[in-house]
């Protein structure tokens, strides 16, 4: 059965790929945009003021909220850290309130699939983490806790809410791995930090497939880890990328050097998070790229 899916952040890496996938399979996609609409499949919103007309969601089955500035787009300073949080909590709160208001007016239940991040867990060393694990204590953990809580108006209304705690997304262009690929092609793709940190990764292909899985399974609610089951340390990922590109990968980038370039975000880059996609696997999802070998082969392919 085809669905009508509204997407915020549809111009981003994940949102654009999701939109194409949904259209290809025959779903109707509504783009929620900040500018004045220029097409019949667009509706306008302004999360900074909490503005999203509930009537604009008539006929929508699921809202996928992917809005938020990129956490690695700029060097972290106090102002950008505020923007990282505000852009997420404002967007999520706006969508959740609009869904609750729509339900109150029409009696129709619209599911919410909301972006989140593995930053929730913080730096946890070798501890095995699932959706039931407690949050960390660093800045990004706090951001994610408040980001997820911003969906409470939809939860309180009894609507299905899934929060997709996404790991580092491997993509051939864009995303967290693009700088690593550029460095690797220059022979500078060595480990970051000590290299022993566990990096929770997922390919863009599986990221989109997992979101579609959540769209098709509204019973899948609460936190869902979007990470591949093939656990890998950062040095293993660096070596695999180097091998796939026939480039060396042995010179480490020390954490203090990363801090000079990206600020406090360096602490998140070298955080160790050994995360398992427990709820995703329990729901019957099958990864196309479950292990590092298949993922890197896909990532490095032309």
Coordinates of C-alpha atoms in Angstrom, one line a residue:
X1 CA 0.0 0.0 0.0
X2 CA 1.4 3.4 -1.0
X3 CA 1.9 6.0 1.7
X4 CA 2.0 9.8 1.8
X5 CA 5.1 10.8 3.6
X6 CA 6.1 14.3 4.7
X7 CA 9.8 15.0 5.0
X8 CA 11.7 17.8 6.7
X9 CA 15.3 18.2 5.7
X10 CA 14.6 16.6 2.3
X11 CA 17.5 18.6 0.7
X12 CA 20.1 17.0 2.9
X13 CA 22.2 13.9 2.3
X14 CA 19.8 11.4 4.0
X15 CA 16.6 13.3 3.2
X16 CA 17.4 13.5 -0.5
X17 CA 18.2 9.8 -0.7
X18 CA 15.1 8.9 1.3
X19 CA 12.9 11.1 -1.0
X20 CA 14.2 9.4 -4.1
X21 CA 13.7 5.9 -2.7
X22 CA 10.1 6.6 -1.6
X23 CA 9.2 8.2 -5.0
X24 CA 10.8 5.2 -6.8
X25 CA 8.6 2.8 -5.0
X26 CA 5.5 4.8 -5.7
X27 CA 4.9 6.7 -2.4
X28 CA 3.7 10.4 -2.4
X29 CA 6.3 12.7 -0.8
X30 CA 5.5 16.1 0.7
X31 CA 8.5 18.3 1.2
X32 CA 8.3 20.5 4.3
X33 CA 10.4 23.6 3.4
X34 CA 11.3 26.9 5.0
X35 CA 11.0 29.0 1.8
X36 CA 7.6 29.8 0.2
X37 CA 6.4 26.7 -1.6
X38 CA 7.0 26.5 -5.4
X39 CA 5.3 23.2 -6.1
X40 CA 2.1 21.4 -5.1
X41 CA 4.1 18.8 -3.1
X42 CA 5.6 21.4 -0.8
X43 CA 4.4 23.0 2.5
X44 CA 6.0 25.8 4.4
X45 CA 7.2 25.8 8.0
X46 CA 9.3 27.9 10.3
X47 CA 10.7 25.8 13.2
X48 CA 12.4 28.9 14.7
X49 CA 8.9 30.2 15.5
X50 CA 7.1 26.9 15.9
X51 CA 5.1 27.5 12.7
X52 CA 3.7 24.4 10.9
X53 CA 0.0 24.5 9.9
X54 CA -1.6 21.2 11.1
X55 CA -4.0 21.4 8.1
X56 CA -1.0 21.1 5.8
X57 CA -0.6 17.5 7.1
X58 CA -4.1 16.4 5.9
X59 CA -3.7 13.0 4.1
X60 CA -0.2 12.4 5.4
X61 CA 0.5 9.0 6.9
X62 CA 4.0 9.5 8.3
X63 CA 6.2 12.5 9.0
X64 CA 10.0 12.0 8.8
X65 CA 11.8 14.8 10.6
X66 CA 15.4 15.1 9.6
X67 CA 15.9 18.8 10.2
X68 CA 19.0 20.2 12.0
X69 CA 22.3 21.9 11.1
X70 CA 25.2 19.5 10.4
X71 CA 27.2 19.0 13.6
X72 CA 30.4 19.0 11.7
X73 CA 29.6 21.8 9.3
X74 CA 31.5 24.5 11.4
X75 CA 34.1 24.6 14.1
X76 CA 32.3 24.3 17.4
X77 CA 32.2 27.5 19.4
X78 CA 29.5 28.6 22.0
X79 CA 27.3 30.1 19.3
X80 CA 27.4 27.0 17.0
X81 CA 26.8 24.6 19.9
X82 CA 23.6 26.5 20.6
X83 CA 22.6 26.3 17.0
X84 CA 23.3 22.6 16.9
X85 CA 20.8 22.1 19.7
X86 CA 18.3 24.7 18.9
X87 CA 17.9 23.6 15.2
X88 CA 17.0 20.1 16.4
X89 CA 14.8 20.8 19.4
X90 CA 12.9 23.6 17.6
X91 CA 12.2 21.4 14.6
X92 CA 11.2 18.3 16.6
X93 CA 8.9 20.3 18.9
X94 CA 7.3 22.1 16.0
X95 CA 6.5 18.8 14.2
X96 CA 5.3 17.0 17.4
X97 CA 3.0 19.9 18.3
X98 CA 1.5 20.0 14.8
X99 CA 0.9 16.3 14.8
X100 CA -0.9 16.5 18.2
X101 CA -3.0 19.4 17.0
X102 CA -3.9 17.5 13.8
X103 CA -5.0 14.5 15.8
X104 CA -7.1 16.7 18.1
X105 CA -8.8 18.3 15.0
X106 CA -9.3 15.2 12.8
X107 CA -8.9 12.2 15.1
X108 CA -6.4 10.8 12.5
X109 CA -3.1 9.3 13.8
X110 CA 0.1 10.3 11.9
X111 CA 3.3 8.5 12.8
X112 CA 6.5 10.4 13.5
X113 CA 9.9 9.0 12.5
X114 CA 12.4 11.4 14.0
X115 CA 16.1 11.8 13.5
X116 CA 18.4 11.3 16.5
X117 CA 22.0 10.3 16.9
X118 CA 24.3 7.8 18.7
X119 CA 25.8 10.9 20.4
X120 CA 23.2 10.0 23.0
X121 CA 25.5 7.4 24.5
X122 CA 28.7 9.5 24.9
X123 CA 32.2 8.1 25.1
X124 CA 31.8 4.6 26.6
X125 CA 35.0 2.6 25.9
X126 CA 34.4 -1.1 25.3
X127 CA 30.9 -1.1 26.9
X128 CA 28.3 -2.8 24.7
X129 CA 25.4 -0.4 24.1
X130 CA 21.8 -1.0 23.1
X131 CA 18.7 1.1 23.0
X132 CA 18.2 0.4 26.7
X133 CA 21.6 1.9 27.7
X134 CA 21.7 5.1 29.7
X135 CA 22.8 8.4 28.1
X136 CA 26.3 9.8 28.4
X137 CA 27.3 13.0 30.2
X138 CA 29.0 15.1 27.6
X139 CA 27.6 18.1 25.6
X140 CA 26.3 16.0 22.7
X141 CA 24.6 13.5 24.9
X142 CA 22.7 16.3 26.5
X143 CA 21.7 17.7 23.2
X144 CA 20.3 14.3 22.0
X145 CA 18.4 13.7 25.3
X146 CA 16.7 17.1 24.9
X147 CA 16.2 16.5 21.1
X148 CA 14.4 13.3 21.7
X149 CA 12.3 14.8 24.5
X150 CA 11.1 17.5 22.2
X151 CA 8.9 14.9 20.6
X152 CA 6.9 14.5 23.8
X153 CA 3.8 16.3 22.6
X154 CA 3.3 13.6 19.9
X155 CA 4.0 10.9 22.5
X156 CA 1.6 12.4 25.0
X157 CA -1.1 12.4 22.3
X158 CA -0.6 8.7 21.8
X159 CA 1.0 8.9 18.4
X160 CA 3.6 6.4 17.2
X161 CA 7.1 8.0 17.6
X162 CA 10.3 6.3 16.6
X163 CA 13.7 8.1 17.2
X164 CA 16.4 6.9 14.9
X165 CA 19.8 7.1 16.6
X166 CA 22.0 7.2 13.6
X167 CA 25.7 6.4 13.6
X168 CA 28.4 7.7 11.2
X169 CA 26.9 7.5 7.8
X170 CA 29.1 6.2 5.0
X171 CA 28.3 7.9 1.7
X172 CA 30.3 8.2 -1.5
X173 CA 29.7 11.9 -1.4
X174 CA 28.8 14.0 1.6
X175 CA 28.4 12.9 5.2
X176 CA 30.8 12.1 7.9
X177 CA 33.1 9.9 5.8
X178 CA 33.7 12.4 2.9
X179 CA 36.6 14.1 4.7
X180 CA 38.1 10.7 5.6
X181 CA 37.9 9.6 1.9
X182 CA 39.6 12.9 0.8
X183 CA 42.4 12.4 3.3
X184 CA 42.7 8.7 2.4
X185 CA 43.1 9.5 -1.3
X186 CA 46.0 11.8 -0.3
X187 CA 47.6 9.0 1.8
X188 CA 46.7 10.8 5.0
X189 CA 43.8 8.5 6.1
X190 CA 45.4 7.2 9.3
X191 CA 43.5 6.6 12.5
X192 CA 42.0 9.5 14.5
X193 CA 42.9 9.6 18.2
X194 CA 44.3 6.3 19.4
X195 CA 42.5 4.3 16.7
X196 CA 41.1 1.8 19.3
X197 CA 37.8 3.7 19.6
X198 CA 34.7 1.8 18.4
X199 CA 33.0 3.6 15.6
X200 CA 29.3 2.9 15.0
X201 CA 28.8 3.2 11.3
X202 CA 26.1 2.6 8.7
X203 CA 26.0 3.0 4.9
X204 CA 23.7 5.5 3.4
X205 CA 21.9 2.7 1.6
X206 CA 21.1 0.9 4.9
X207 CA 20.3 4.2 6.6
X208 CA 17.6 5.0 4.1
X209 CA 16.4 1.4 4.1
X210 CA 16.1 1.4 7.9
X211 CA 14.1 4.6 7.8
X212 CA 11.8 3.1 5.2
X213 CA 11.5 0.1 7.4
X214 CA 10.3 2.3 10.3
X215 CA 7.8 4.0 8.0
X216 CA 6.4 0.7 7.0
X217 CA 6.3 -0.6 10.7
X218 CA 4.6 2.0 12.9
X219 CA 4.7 -0.5 15.7
X220 CA 8.5 0.1 15.8
X221 CA 8.5 3.0 18.3
X222 CA 11.0 4.4 20.8
X223 CA 14.7 4.6 20.2
X224 CA 16.2 2.6 17.3
X225 CA 19.9 2.3 16.8
X226 CA 20.8 2.9 13.1
X227 CA 24.2 1.3 13.0
X228 CA 25.5 -1.8 11.2
X229 CA 25.9 -5.0 13.2
X230 CA 29.6 -5.4 12.1
X231 CA 31.4 -3.7 14.9
X232 CA 34.7 -2.0 14.0
X233 CA 37.4 0.1 15.6
X234 CA 38.4 3.4 14.0
X235 CA 41.8 2.1 13.0
X236 CA 40.2 -0.9 11.2
X237 CA 37.9 1.5 9.3
X238 CA 40.9 3.6 8.3
X239 CA 42.9 0.6 7.2
X240 CA 39.9 -0.8 5.2
X241 CA 39.4 2.6 3.4
X242 CA 43.1 2.8 2.7
X243 CA 43.2 -0.7 1.3
X244 CA 40.2 -0.1 -0.9
X245 CA 41.8 3.0 -2.3
X246 CA 45.4 1.5 -2.4
X247 CA 46.6 4.2 -0.1
X248 CA 48.6 4.0 3.2
X249 CA 46.7 4.5 6.5
X250 CA 49.1 4.5 9.4
X251 CA 49.8 8.1 10.4
X252 CA 47.4 9.0 13.3
X253 CA 45.8 12.4 13.8
X254 CA 46.2 13.3 17.6
X255 CA 43.2 14.6 19.4
X256 CA 44.7 17.9 20.2
X257 CA 45.3 18.5 16.5
X258 CA 41.7 17.7 15.7
X259 CA 40.6 20.2 18.4
X260 CA 42.5 22.9 16.7
X261 CA 40.6 22.2 13.5
X262 CA 37.0 21.4 14.7
X263 CA 36.9 22.6 18.3
X264 CA 35.1 20.5 21.0
X265 CA 33.6 18.4 18.2
X266 CA 37.0 16.5 18.2
X267 CA 35.9 14.8 21.5
X268 CA 32.9 13.4 19.7
X269 CA 34.9 12.3 16.7
X270 CA 37.2 10.2 18.8
X271 CA 34.5 8.9 21.2
X272 CA 34.3 5.1 21.5
X273 CA 30.8 3.7 21.1
X274 CA 30.3 0.0 20.7
X275 CA 26.6 0.0 19.7
X276 CA 24.4 -2.8 18.5
X277 CA 21.2 -2.4 16.4
X278 CA 19.2 -4.6 18.7
X279 CA 15.7 -3.3 18.1
X280 CA 16.2 -3.0 14.3
X281 CA 17.3 -6.6 14.0
X282 CA 14.5 -7.8 16.3
X283 CA 12.0 -6.1 14.0
X284 CA 13.2 -8.2 11.1
X285 CA 15.4 -5.7 9.3
X286 CA 18.2 -7.2 7.1
X287 CA 21.2 -5.1 6.3
X288 CA 22.5 -4.8 2.8
X289 CA 26.0 -3.9 4.1
X290 CA 26.2 -5.7 7.5
X291 CA 30.0 -5.8 7.8
X292 CA 32.9 -3.5 7.1
X293 CA 34.2 -5.4 4.0
X294 CA 30.9 -5.1 2.1
X295 CA 30.5 -1.5 3.2
X296 CA 34.0 -0.3 2.2
X297 CA 33.7 -2.1 -1.1
X298 CA 30.5 -0.2 -1.9
X299 CA 31.9 3.1 -0.5
X300 CA 35.1 2.9 -2.7
X301 CA 33.3 1.8 -5.9
X302 CA 33.1 4.3 -8.7

